[in-house]
Amino acid sequence: MLAAVVHDARRHSPIASRTRAPGVHRHLSRFAAVVLLGLAALPATVTSAGDSERTITVAIVDDGIDFKIPSLHPFAWQNGEELSGNRVDDDQNGLIDDRSGWDFADGDADPAPPSNRLDRDHGTYLALLVVGAAKAVLAPEELASIRIMPVKVMSDAPGELRLRKAYAGVAYAAQQGADVILMAWNDPVISAEEEAVLRRARARGALLIGSAGNLGVEKPMYPAAHEAVLAVAALKAERRLRSSNYGGYIDMAAPGFQVGEGSPSQFGLRPRDGTSPAAAAVAAAAVALFARRPDAHPLEIRACLLATASPVTGLIDVELGRVGAGRLDTTAALSCIEEGARSDDRLDAPKSVLFAGISEGETRTHFIAPNGVFDSIDLSPLSIPGLATRDMQLRIVDAQRGRVLFSDTLNAMKPISTPATELEISLIPGASAMATLPVLAYAAKPRPLQNRFCREPTELLAPTVIEDGSAAQDYAPGSDCHWLVTAPPGYGLNFTFLELDTEPRRDLVYLFAGPRTNAEIAAVVSGNELPGTIRVPRSQSLVWFVTDLANQSAGFRLRVDLEPAEQKPEH
């Protein structure tokens, strides 16, 4: 999902001949909102004032950063509008002496972790990862432009493990002009006020990056799951790290297993697992892209990160579409931000960006056909300010049915959400000067796991066979499948289990003597012992298969036969 906005005058296009394209103002989904809310907030013009010399700032909103570590000290951020130690709010932001950042948890100007608390090294660890990753790909003069802003949101109090005023820290980082804001923490809920903080941070031009969380489930965690944030999952080699959360909201993945070097005694440097180091890797890549091209628009940065992600080859079937565009490839992303990218003819990632690498008079066709099981694909135009793409012609066709979904200029395109899962995209350049530019973002919506094998029609006419749908695989965790069986008038229904293998007392097959779950329960079947024939003396019966998240088995096959209804004796 692409999300980024600039609402100040810090960025410009390096190509003087490029013209601005106005944003569109509709959204159909979280995916569309991520692009359109960003474009709607863009200023009418964007200029530059010495971008080649400006610093690139990454804010780490966490438990503090220890800049006494020699390798971090040169990168310490300073608030140039605040004088240190004069007890005056020089920049009039409501915080006195925030020269080196701010501690929102304790309400003071010292964002360093307490020196006697070795458990307060998470932010320092993230800072070391960002610096180390940036050093690996940037030249010394590029590296010298990077600054790390410490924003502390965990109290020094003994035993304190909760974040305090974390979103106030995000707001501060955006206000102070952070290019990238790293949020490697999670909560299962988010308030309207906190959502507004994220949207305002994006509107100020910050690229927000969040960790997906370490519960190992398909569960949205915030702020990562918010549409304004780039959500990062963790990998172990070519597989999802078992503890990493996953889901359709994930944007991309990065290594998250034993990340870090040195002995455990080295403060903040011991190897760790999780989505925090994965998110730090993506934040470092974003910082490197900004350092390589300080005038880049945040939408370009994000487009390059997503478009150059490499496939994660070891994913199991149910994870396809649930770890985003793929694995972070910093080298490819750097090449993209410098030279642009040319999209392949066939795009099979579940989420990516289509780049137009065509010249005047040329028509280029791409196919979007993501690997996996999906219910729909969302598409949204990318008219990035300063990039001449608005008069490009697009033709979008449902490749399976031959139906034209859109045929007009990029400027006229509104977001599209279509149940088609294979699309043909034709690009025809307009009169403007062309380059290799991002023009279209897409995201495939994975079928919910609980419905993954519920492929039968919801209404069946007996006689028939009902099965869990998983075939040779185990049924899905959290299954929630319904079948409504209807007999002709004058008939009841007989149910005979042909196969049965479910977790006893956990994964259940309900048979209702009626069309809804509020009807009388005729039977509840579980385990692996076949019951006798179950008779439902009604013309309709709802079959409901529901499972928990653990210990999936082979499933069931259930035959449905008709039986003439009993005739009431005449009096």
PDB file of C-alpha atoms in Angstrom, residues 44 57 62 123 160 169 171 174 178 216 235 241 257 261 271 297 320 358 411 416 541 555:
ATOM      1  CA  ALA A  44       0.123  23.163  -5.099  1.00  0.00           C
ATOM      2  CA  THR A  57      16.151  12.371   9.650  1.00  0.00           C
ATOM      3  CA  ASP A  62      10.780   3.882  21.409  1.00  0.00           C
ATOM      4  CA  GLY A 123      15.571   1.876  20.800  1.00  0.00           C
ATOM      5  CA  GLU A 160       7.399  -0.037  33.760  1.00  0.00           C
ATOM      6  CA  GLY A 169       5.885  11.110  20.251  1.00  0.00           C
ATOM      7  CA  ALA A 171       3.274  13.825  16.380  1.00  0.00           C
ATOM      8  CA  ALA A 174       6.512  14.726  12.342  1.00  0.00           C
ATOM      9  CA  ALA A 178      11.359  13.624  10.356  1.00  0.00           C
ATOM     10  CA  GLY A 216       2.381 -15.264  15.032  1.00  0.00           C
ATOM     11  CA  LEU A 235      11.255 -13.529   7.756  1.00  0.00           C
ATOM     12  CA  LEU A 241       9.292 -16.018  11.024  1.00  0.00           C
ATOM     13  CA  PHE A 257      15.805 -13.831  12.775  1.00  0.00           C
ATOM     14  CA  GLU A 261      26.188  -8.908  15.641  1.00  0.00           C
ATOM     15  CA  PRO A 271      21.181 -10.619  17.981  1.00  0.00           C
ATOM     16  CA  HIS A 297       8.917  12.408  -3.149  1.00  0.00           C
ATOM     17  CA  LEU A 320       0.420 -16.162   0.034  1.00  0.00           C
ATOM     18  CA  ILE A 358       7.715   3.271 -22.282  1.00  0.00           C
ATOM     19  CA  ASN A 411      -5.667  11.772 -14.609  1.00  0.00           C
ATOM     20  CA  ILE A 416     -11.059   0.464  -8.808  1.00  0.00           C
ATOM     21  CA  SER A 541     -30.980 -27.581   7.453  1.00  0.00           C
ATOM     22  CA  GLY A 555     -11.812 -32.645   7.936  1.00  0.00           C
TER      23      GLY A 555
END
